[in-house]
Short mmCIF file of C-alpha atoms and ligand atoms in Angstrom, two decimals:
data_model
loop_
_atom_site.label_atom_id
_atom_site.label_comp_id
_atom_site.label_asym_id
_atom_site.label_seq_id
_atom_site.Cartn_x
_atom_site.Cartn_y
_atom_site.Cartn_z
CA UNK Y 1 19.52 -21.33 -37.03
CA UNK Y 2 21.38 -19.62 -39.72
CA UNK Y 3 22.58 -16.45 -40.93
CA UNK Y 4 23.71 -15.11 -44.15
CA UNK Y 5 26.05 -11.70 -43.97
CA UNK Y 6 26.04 -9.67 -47.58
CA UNK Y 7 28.97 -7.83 -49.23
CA UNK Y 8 30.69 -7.04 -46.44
CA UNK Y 9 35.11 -6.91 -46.76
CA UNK Y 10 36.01 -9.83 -45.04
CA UNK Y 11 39.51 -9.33 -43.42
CA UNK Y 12 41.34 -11.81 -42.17
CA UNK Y 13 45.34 -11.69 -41.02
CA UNK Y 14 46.24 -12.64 -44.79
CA UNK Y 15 43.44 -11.76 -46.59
CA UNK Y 16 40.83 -8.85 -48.32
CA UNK Y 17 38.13 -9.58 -50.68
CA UNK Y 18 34.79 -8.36 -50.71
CA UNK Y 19 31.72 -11.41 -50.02
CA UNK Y 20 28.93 -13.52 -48.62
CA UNK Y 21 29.40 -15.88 -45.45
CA UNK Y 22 26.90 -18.26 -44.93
CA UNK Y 23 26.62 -19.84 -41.58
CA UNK Y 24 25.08 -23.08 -40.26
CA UNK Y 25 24.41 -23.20 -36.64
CA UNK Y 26 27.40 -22.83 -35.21
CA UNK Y 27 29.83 -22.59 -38.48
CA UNK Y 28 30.55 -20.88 -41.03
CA UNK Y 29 29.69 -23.18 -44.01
CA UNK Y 30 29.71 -20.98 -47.03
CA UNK Y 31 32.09 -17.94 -48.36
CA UNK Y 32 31.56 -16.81 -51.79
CA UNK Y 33 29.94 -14.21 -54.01
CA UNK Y 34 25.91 -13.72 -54.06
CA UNK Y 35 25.03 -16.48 -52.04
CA UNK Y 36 21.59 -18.17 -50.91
CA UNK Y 37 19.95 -18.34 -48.33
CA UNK Y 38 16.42 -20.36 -47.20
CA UNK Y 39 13.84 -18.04 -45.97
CA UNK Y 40 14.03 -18.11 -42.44
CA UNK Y 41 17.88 -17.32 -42.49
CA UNK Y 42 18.77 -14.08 -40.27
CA UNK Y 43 20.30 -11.18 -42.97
CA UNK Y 44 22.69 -9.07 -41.96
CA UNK Y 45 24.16 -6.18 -44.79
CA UNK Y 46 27.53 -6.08 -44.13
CA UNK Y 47 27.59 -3.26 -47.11
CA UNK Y 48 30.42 -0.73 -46.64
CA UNK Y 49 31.60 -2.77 -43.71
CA UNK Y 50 34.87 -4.76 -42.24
CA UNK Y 51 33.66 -8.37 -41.50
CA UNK Y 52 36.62 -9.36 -39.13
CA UNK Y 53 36.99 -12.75 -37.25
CA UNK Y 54 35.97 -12.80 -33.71
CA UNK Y 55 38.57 -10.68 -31.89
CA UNK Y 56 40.27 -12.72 -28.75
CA UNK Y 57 41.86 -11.18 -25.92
CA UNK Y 58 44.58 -13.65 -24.52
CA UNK Y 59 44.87 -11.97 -20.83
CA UNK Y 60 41.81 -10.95 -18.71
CA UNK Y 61 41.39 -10.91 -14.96
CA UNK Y 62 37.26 -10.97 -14.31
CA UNK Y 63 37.37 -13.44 -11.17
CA UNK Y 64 40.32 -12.47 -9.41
CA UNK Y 65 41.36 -11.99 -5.02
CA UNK Y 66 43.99 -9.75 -5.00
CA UNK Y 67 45.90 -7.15 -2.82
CA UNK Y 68 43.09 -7.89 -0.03
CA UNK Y 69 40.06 -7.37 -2.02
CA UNK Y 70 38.03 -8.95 -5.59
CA UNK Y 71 38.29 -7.68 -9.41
CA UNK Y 72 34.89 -6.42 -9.95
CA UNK Y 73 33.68 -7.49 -13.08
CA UNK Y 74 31.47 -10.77 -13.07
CA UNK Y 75 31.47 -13.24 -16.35
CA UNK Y 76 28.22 -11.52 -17.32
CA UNK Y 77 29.34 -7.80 -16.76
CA UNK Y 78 33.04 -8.79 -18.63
CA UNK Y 79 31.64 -10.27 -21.70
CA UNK Y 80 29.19 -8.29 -22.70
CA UNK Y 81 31.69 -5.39 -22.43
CA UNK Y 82 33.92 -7.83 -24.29
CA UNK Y 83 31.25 -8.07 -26.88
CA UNK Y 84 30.18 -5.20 -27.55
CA UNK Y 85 33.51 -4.15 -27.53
CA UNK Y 86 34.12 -6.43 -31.10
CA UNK Y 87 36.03 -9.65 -28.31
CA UNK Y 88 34.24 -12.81 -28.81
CA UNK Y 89 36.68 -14.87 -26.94
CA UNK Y 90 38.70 -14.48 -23.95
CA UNK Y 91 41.58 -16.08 -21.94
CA UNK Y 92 41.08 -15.84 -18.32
CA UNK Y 93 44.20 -16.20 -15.62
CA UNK Y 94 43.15 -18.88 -13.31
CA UNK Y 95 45.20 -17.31 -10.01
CA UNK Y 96 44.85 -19.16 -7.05
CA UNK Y 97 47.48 -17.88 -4.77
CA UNK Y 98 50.10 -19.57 -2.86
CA UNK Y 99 48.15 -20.44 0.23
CA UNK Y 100 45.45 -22.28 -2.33
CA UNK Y 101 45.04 -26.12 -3.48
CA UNK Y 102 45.77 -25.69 -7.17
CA UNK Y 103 42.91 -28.29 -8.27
CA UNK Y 104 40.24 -26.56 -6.13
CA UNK Y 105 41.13 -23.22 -7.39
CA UNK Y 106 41.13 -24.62 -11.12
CA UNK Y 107 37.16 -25.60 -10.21
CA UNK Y 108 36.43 -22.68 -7.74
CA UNK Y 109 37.38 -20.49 -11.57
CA UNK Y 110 35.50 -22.97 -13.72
CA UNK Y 111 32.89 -22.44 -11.45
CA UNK Y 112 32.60 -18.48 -11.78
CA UNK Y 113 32.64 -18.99 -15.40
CA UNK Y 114 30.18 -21.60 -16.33
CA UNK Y 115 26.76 -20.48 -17.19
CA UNK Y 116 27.64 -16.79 -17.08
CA UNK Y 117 29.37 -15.71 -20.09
CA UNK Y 118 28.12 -14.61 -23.03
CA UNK Y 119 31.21 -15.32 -25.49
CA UNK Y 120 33.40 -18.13 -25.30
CA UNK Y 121 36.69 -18.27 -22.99
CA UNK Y 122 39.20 -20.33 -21.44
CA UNK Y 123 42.21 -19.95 -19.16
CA UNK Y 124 46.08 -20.28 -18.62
CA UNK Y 125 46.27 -22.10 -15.35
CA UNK Y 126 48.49 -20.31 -12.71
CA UNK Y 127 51.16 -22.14 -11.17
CA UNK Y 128 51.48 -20.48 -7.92
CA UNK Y 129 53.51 -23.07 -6.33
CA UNK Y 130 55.57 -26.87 -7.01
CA UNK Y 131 54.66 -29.10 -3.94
CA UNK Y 132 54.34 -32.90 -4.18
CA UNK Y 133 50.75 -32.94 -5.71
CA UNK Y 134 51.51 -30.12 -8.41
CA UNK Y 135 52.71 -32.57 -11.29
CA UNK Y 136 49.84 -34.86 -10.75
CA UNK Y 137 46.94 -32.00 -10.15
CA UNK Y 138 48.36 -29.84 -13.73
CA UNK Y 139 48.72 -32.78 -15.49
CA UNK Y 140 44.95 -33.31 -15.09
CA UNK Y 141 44.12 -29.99 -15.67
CA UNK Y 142 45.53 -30.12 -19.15
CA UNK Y 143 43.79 -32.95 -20.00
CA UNK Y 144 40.94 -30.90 -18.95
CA UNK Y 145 41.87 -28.62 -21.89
CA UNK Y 146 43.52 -25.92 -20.62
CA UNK Y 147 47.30 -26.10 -22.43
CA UNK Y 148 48.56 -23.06 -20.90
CA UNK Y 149 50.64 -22.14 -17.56
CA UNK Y 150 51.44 -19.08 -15.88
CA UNK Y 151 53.68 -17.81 -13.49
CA UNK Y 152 54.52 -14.86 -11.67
CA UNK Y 153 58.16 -13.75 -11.44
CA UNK Y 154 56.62 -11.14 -9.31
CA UNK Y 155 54.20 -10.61 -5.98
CA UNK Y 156 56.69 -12.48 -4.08
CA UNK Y 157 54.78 -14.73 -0.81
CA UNK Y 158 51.41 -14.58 -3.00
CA UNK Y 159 51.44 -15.32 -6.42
CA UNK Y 160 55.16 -15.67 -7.34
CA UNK Y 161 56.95 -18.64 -7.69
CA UNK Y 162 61.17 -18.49 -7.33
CA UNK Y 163 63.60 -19.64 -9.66
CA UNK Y 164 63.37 -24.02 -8.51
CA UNK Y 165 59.80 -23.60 -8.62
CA UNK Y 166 59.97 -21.94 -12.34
CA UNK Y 167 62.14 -24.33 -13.87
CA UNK Y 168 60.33 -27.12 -12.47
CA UNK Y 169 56.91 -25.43 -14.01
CA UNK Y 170 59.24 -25.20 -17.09
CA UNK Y 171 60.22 -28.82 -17.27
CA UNK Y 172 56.56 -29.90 -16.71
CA UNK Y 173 55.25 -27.80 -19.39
CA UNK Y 174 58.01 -29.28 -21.81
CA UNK Y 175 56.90 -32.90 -21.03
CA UNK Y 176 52.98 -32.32 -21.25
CA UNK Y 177 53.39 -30.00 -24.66
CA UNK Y 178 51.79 -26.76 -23.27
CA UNK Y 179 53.19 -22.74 -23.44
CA UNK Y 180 54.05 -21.34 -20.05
CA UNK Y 181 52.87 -17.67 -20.04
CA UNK Y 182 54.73 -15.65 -17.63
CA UNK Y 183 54.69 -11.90 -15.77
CA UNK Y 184 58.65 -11.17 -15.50
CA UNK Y 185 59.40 -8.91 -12.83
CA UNK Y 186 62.12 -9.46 -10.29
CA UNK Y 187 60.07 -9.99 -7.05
CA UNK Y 188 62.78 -9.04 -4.62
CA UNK Y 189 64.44 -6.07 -6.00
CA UNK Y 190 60.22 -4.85 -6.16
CA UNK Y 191 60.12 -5.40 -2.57
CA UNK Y 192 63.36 -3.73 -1.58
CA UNK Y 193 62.83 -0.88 -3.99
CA UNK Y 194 59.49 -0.66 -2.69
CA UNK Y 195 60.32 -0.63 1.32
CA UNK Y 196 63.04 1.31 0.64
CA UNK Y 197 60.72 4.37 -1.06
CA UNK Y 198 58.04 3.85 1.39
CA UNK Y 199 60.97 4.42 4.64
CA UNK Y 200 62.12 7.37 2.87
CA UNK Y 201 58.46 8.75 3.12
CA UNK Y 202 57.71 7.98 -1.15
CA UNK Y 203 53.93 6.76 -1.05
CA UNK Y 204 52.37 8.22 -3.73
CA UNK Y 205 50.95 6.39 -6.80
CA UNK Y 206 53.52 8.17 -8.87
CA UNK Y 207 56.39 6.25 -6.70
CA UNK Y 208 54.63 2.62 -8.29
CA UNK Y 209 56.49 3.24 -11.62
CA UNK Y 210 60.20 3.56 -9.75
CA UNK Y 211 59.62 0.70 -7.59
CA UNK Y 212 59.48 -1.81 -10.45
CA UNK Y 213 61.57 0.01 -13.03
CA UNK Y 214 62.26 -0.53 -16.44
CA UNK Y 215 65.58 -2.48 -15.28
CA UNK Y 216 63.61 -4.85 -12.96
CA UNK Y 217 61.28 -5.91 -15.52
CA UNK Y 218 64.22 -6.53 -18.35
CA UNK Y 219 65.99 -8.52 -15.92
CA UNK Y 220 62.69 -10.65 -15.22
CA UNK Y 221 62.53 -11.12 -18.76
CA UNK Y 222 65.97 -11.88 -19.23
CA UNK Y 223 65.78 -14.85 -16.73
CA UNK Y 224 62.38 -16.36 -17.70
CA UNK Y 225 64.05 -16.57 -21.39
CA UNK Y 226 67.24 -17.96 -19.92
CA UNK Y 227 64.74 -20.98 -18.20
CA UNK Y 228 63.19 -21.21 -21.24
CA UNK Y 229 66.54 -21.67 -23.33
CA UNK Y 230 67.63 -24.27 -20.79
CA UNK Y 231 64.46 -26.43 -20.30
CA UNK Y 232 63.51 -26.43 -23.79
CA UNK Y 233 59.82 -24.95 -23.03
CA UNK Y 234 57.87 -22.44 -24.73
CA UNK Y 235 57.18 -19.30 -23.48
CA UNK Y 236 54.88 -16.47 -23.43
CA UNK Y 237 56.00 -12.86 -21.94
CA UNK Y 238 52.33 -11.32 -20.82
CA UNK Y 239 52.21 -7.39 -20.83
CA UNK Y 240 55.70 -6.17 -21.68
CA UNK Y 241 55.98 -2.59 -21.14
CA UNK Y 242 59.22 -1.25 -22.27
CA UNK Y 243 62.34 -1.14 -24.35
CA UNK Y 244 64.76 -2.82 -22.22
CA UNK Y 245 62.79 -6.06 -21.80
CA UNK Y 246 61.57 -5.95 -25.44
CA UNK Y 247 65.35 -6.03 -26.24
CA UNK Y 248 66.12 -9.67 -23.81
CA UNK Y 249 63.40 -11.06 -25.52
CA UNK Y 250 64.39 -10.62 -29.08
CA UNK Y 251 67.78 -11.37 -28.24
CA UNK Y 252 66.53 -14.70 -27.10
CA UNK Y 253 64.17 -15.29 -29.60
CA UNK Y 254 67.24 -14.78 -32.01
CA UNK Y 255 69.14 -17.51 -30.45
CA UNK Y 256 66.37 -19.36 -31.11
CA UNK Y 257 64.66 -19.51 -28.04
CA UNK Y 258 60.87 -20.09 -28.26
CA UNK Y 259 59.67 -17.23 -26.58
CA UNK Y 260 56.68 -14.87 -27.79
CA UNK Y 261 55.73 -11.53 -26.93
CA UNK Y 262 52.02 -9.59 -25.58
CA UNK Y 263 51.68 -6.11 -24.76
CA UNK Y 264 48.73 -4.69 -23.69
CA UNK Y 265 46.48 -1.89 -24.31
CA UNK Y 266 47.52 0.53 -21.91
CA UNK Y 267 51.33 0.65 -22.59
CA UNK Y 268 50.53 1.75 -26.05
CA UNK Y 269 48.15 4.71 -24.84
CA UNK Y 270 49.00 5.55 -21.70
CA UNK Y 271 52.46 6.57 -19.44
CA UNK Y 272 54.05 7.56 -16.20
CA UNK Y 273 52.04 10.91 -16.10
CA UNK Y 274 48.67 9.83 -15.49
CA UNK Y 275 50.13 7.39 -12.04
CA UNK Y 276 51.35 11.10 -11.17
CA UNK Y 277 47.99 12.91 -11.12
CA UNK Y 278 47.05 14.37 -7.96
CA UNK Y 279 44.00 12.58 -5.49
CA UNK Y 280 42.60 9.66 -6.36
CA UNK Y 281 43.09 10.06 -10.22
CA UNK Y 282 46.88 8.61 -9.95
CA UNK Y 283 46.03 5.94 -7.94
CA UNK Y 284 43.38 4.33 -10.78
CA UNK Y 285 46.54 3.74 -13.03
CA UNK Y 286 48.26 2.04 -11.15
CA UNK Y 287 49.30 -1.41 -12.87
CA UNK Y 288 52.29 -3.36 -13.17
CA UNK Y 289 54.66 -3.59 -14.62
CA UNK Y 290 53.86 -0.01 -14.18
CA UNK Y 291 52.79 2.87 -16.78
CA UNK Y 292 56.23 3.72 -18.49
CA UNK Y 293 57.57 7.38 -19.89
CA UNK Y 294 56.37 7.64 -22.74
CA UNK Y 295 59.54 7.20 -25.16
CA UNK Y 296 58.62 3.09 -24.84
CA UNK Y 297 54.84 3.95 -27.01
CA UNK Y 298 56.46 4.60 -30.24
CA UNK Y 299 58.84 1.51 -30.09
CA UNK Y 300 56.57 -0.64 -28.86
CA UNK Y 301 53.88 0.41 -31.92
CA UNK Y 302 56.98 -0.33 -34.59
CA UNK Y 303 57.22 -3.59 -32.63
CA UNK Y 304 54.07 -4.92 -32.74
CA UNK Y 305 53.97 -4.01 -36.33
CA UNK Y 306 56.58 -5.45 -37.57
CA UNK Y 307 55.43 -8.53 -35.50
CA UNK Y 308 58.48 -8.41 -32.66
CA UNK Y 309 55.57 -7.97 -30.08
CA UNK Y 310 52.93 -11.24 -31.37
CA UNK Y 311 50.18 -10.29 -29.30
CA UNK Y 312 47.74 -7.42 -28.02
CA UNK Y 313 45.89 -8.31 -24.53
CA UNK Y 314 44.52 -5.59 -22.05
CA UNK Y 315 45.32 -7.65 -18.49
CA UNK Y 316 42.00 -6.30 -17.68
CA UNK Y 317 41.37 -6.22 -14.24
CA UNK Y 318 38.65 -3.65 -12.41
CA UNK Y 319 39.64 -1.94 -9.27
CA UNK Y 320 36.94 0.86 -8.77
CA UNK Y 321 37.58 4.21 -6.84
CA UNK Y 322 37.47 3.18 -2.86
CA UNK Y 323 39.50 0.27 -3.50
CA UNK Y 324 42.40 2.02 -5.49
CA UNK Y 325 41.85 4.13 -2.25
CA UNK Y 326 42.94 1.43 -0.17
CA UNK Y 327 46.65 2.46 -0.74
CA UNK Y 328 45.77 6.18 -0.14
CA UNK Y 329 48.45 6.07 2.55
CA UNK Y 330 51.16 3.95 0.35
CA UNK Y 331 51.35 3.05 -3.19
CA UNK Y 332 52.26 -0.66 -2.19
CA UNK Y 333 48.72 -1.52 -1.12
CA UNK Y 334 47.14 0.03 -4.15
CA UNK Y 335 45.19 -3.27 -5.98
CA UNK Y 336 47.10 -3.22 -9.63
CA UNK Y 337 45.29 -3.37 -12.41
CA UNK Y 338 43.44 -1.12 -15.48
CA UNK Y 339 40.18 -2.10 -17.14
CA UNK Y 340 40.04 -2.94 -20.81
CA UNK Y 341 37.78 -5.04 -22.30
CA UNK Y 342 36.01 -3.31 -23.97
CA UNK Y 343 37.91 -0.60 -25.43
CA UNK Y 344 41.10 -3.05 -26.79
CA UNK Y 345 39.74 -3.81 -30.45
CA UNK Y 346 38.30 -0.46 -30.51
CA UNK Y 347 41.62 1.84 -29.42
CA UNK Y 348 44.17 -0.67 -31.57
CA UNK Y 349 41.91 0.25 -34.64
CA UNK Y 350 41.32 3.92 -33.93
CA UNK Y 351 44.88 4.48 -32.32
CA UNK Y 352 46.86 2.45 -34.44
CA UNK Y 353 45.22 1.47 -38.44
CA UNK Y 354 43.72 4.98 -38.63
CA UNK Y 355 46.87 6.81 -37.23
CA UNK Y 356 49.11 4.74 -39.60
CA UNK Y 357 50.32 2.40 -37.20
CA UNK Y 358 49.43 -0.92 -37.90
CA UNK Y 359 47.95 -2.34 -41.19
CA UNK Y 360 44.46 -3.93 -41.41
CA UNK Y 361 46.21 -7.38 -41.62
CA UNK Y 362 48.37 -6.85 -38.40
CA UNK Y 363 45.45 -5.31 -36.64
CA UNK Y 364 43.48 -8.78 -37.26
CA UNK Y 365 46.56 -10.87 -36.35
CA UNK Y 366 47.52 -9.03 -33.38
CA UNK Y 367 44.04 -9.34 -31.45
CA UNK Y 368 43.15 -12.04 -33.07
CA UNK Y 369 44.77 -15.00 -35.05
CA UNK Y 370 48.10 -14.61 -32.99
CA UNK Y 371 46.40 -15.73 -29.94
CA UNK Y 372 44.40 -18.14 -31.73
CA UNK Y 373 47.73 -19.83 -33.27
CA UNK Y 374 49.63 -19.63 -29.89
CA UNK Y 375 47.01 -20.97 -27.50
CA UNK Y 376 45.31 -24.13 -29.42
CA UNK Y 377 42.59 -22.11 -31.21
CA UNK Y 378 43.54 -22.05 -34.78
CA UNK Y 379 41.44 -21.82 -37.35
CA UNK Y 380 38.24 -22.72 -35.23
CA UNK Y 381 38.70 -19.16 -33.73
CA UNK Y 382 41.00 -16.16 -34.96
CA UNK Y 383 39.58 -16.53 -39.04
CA UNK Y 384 37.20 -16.25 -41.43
CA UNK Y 385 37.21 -19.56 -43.26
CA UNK Y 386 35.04 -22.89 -44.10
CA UNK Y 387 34.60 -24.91 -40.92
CA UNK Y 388 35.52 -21.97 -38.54
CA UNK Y 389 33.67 -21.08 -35.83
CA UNK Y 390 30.74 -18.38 -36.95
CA UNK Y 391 32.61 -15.36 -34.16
CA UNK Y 392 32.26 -12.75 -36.39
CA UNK Y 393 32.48 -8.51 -35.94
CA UNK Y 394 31.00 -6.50 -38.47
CA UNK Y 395 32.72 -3.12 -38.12
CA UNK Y 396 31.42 0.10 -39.04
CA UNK Y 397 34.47 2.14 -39.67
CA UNK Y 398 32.35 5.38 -40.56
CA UNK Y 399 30.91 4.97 -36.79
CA UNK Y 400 31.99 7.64 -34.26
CA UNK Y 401 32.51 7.91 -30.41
CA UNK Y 402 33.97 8.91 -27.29
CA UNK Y 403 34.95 6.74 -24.84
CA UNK Y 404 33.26 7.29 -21.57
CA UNK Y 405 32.46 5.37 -17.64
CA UNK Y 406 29.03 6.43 -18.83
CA UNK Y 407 28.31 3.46 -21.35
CA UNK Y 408 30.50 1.63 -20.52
CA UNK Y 409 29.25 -2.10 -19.73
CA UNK Y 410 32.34 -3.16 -17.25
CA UNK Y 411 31.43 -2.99 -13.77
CA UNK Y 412 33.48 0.03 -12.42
CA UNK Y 413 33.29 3.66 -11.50
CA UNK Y 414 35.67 4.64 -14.15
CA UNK Y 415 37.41 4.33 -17.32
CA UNK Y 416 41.01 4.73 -17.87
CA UNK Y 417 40.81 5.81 -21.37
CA UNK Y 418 37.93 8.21 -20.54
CA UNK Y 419 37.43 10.83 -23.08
CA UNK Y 420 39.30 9.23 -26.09
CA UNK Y 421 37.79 9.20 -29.60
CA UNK Y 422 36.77 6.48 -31.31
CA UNK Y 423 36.70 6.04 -35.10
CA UNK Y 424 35.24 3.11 -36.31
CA UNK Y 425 33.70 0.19 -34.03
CA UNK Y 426 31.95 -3.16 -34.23
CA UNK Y 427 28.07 -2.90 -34.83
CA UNK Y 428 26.90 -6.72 -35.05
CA UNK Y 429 28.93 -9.29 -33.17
CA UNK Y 430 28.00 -13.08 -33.17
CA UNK Y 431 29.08 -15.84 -30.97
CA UNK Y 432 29.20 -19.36 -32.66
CA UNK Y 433 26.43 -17.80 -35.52
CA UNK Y 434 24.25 -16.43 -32.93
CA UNK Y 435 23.96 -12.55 -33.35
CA UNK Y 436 25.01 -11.30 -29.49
CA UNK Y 437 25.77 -7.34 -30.24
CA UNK Y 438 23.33 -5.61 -33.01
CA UNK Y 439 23.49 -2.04 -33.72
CA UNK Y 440 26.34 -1.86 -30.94
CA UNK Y 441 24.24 -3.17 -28.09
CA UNK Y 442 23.90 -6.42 -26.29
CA UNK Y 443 21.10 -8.14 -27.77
CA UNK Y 444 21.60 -12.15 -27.16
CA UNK Y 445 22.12 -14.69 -24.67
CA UNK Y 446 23.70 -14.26 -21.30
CA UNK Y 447 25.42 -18.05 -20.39
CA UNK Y 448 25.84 -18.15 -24.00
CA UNK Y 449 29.88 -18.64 -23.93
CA UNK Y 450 31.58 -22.08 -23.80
CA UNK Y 451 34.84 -23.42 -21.80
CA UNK Y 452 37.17 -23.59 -24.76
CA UNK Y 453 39.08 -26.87 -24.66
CA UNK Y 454 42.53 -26.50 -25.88
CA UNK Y 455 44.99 -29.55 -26.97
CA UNK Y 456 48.76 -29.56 -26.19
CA UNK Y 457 51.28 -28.96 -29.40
CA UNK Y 458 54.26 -27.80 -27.88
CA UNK Y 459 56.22 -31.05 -27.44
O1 URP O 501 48.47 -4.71 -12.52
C1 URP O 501 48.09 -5.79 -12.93
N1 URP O 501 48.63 -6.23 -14.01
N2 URP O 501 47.15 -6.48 -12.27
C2 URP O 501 46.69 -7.76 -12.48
C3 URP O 501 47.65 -8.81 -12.05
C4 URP O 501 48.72 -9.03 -13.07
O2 URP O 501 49.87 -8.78 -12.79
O3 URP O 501 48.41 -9.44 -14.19
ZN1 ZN O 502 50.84 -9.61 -14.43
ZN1 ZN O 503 47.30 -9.99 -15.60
#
């Protein structure tokens, strides 16, 4: 199999220049100006189009139990919505909860994966819990080749860990050489802030946002950096929403602490207001931490520029209508989570190159090569180079459309950026030098996606 792509603009995080790639099976083999190809080669004409790398998001939920019910996407739905939608990698959170063996969960996620997806993935392995076994059972899941924790400061009694069992996560990470990746919310002051608004008759999805203020989630931040600074480990904040907790991580990252930043797609788009809509239309964005006022989207857009925020995710994670109408009668039993996959590369482009946001070269580094440099990747994924993996976008900036529930290929009843233009978006994606997307729709091979193995570097 191979596949020549003509005079396209190859981007890359560091790089413009107009030619050929030439790919070989799996790899990209050849970059250079009027190139060759043997006859039976696939040709794509890249002509008046970006040629990106494969676009990566670093924080998906597709198999996930939560709040009392399931995520709704499957591997196939989430990446061919992933695909089409320019992502040819993802990083899923493996989540079992407190209550679960950490090993079976870690197979029981493997499990919903393998054969399914159609682009390549991996995971950050939750650490829900530190019991006697948990050394031994992580310790074999990195060798696995998954070199990524993560840990909830937050959903106290489910997911969240307290502060012995985070800095013994920490100290593990440390010694095996992998990033701990890590929601910072304070867990208690959520629950007392949240029974405390529910007593005082507050059960609305617009009440979400004040239960887990901006003060809570700086705080959470504040302390994960603080473990960080005093284990030595490396950390990774996942979907920082606001000013305040921006502002404990750069402090600590200008002491010197390792610590990196990801924001994701919906704090840059969307705020308080739409959790305030009335019915059932505030209770589908409901996430957490929560939609912020809108003063955080203009700082956090500067940030991410000028590369204080590393990474752009989406924490996708498909609740459709009569579950978000599960907490009808009180905001705290509302399943978190906004869908994303599929719109991340396309909104960052339209929302933040074309609005004079973000420069071509951020763009690419932000969904892309960041990820790929912080989570073992680099340069088989997140580039365009010789001996790279052939994930490729071809992007069609002249291309126009409208974001709607309609098209969309995640498995849910609605959209959460319904209605929002689109200028410019991928028309021929390939997976490891196999065309999947053509012409913007799915073409290739469901079960096409590998399990990523990832080495440890952080020692
Ligand atoms: O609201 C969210 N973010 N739902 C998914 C779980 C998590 O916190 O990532
Ligand atoms: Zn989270
Ligand atoms: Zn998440």
């Amino acid at each position: 199999m191979s596949l020549l792509i003509r005079n396209g603009e190859i981007v890359t995080s560091d790089s413009r220049y107009r030619a050929d790639i030439f790919v070989d099976d799996e790899t990209i083999t050849r970059i250079g100006r009027d190139l060759d190809a043997p006859p039976h080669a696939d040709v794509v004409d890249a002509s008046g189009k970006f040629v990106f790398p494969g676009f990566i998001d670093p924080h998906v939920h597709v198999y996930l139990p939560f709040m009392g019910t399931f995520a709704k996407d499957t591997h196939e739905t989430a990446s061919i919505a992933a695909l089409v939608g320019g992502t040819t990698t993802y990083i899923e959170m493996c989540c079992p909860n407190r209550n679960d063996d950490a090993l079976e969960g870690y197979q029981l996620w493997k499990s919903k994966a393998e054969g399914n997806s159609a682009c390549d993935y991996t995971f950050h392995m939750a650490v829900s819990k530190f019991v006697g076994e948990t050394e031994g059972q992580l310790t074999e899941i990195v060798r696995d080749g998954i070199s990524s924790f993560k840990i909830f400061l937050a959903y106290k009694n489910f997911f969240g860990v307290d502060d012995a069992e985070m800095f013994q996560t920490l100290v593990l990470a440390k010694k095996l050489g992998v990033i701990t990746t890590a929601h910072c919310e304070n867990a208690e002051l959520v629950a007392r802030l949240q029974s405390s608004l529910v007593e005082r008759g507050h059960t609305g999805p617009e009440w979400h946002e004040p239960s887990r203020p901006e003060s809570v989630e700086a705080e959470g931040t504040g302390r994960f950096a603080t473990f960080l600074e005093n284990t030595g480990a490396t950390g990774y904040v996942v979907h920082l929403s606001c000013q305040p907790a921006l502002e404990r991580a750069l402090a600590a990252k200008s002491r010197g602490v390792p610590i990196f930043v990801e924001t994701v797609l919906p704090h840059f788009l969307l705020d308080k207001t739409y959790a305030e809509r009335s019915g059932v239309e505030g209770l589908k964005y409901v996430m957490s931490p929560p939609l912020r006022d809108s003063r955080n989207h203009d700082i956090l857009w500067s940030a991410l520029q000028q590369g204080f925020i590393d990474t752009v995710g989406t924490d996708h994670c498909p609740f459709d209508t009569s579950q978000k109408t599960m907490g009808r009668d009180a905001f705290t039993q509302i399943p978190n989570g906004i869908p994303g996959i599929e719109d991340r590369v396309n909104l960052l482009y339209t929302c933040g190159v074309r609005r004079g946001r973000l420069t071509l070269h951020r763009f690419v580094e932000a969904a892309s090569t960041r990820a790929a440099k912080l989570f073992g990747l680099f340069p088989r994924k997140g580039t365009i180079a010789v001996g790279s993996d052939a994930d490729i976008v071809i992007f069609d900036p002249e291309l126009r459309s409208t974001i709607s529930v309609a098209t969309q290929h995640v498995n849910n009843d609605y959209n959460g950026f319904e209605g929002m233009a689109i200028e410019g978006r991928p028309s021929v994606v390939t997976v490891r030098g196999k065309v999947q997307v053509r012409d913007g729709k799915f073409v290739g091979e469901r079960g096409r996606g590998k399990l990523l193995r990832r080495e440890p570097v952080y020692f």
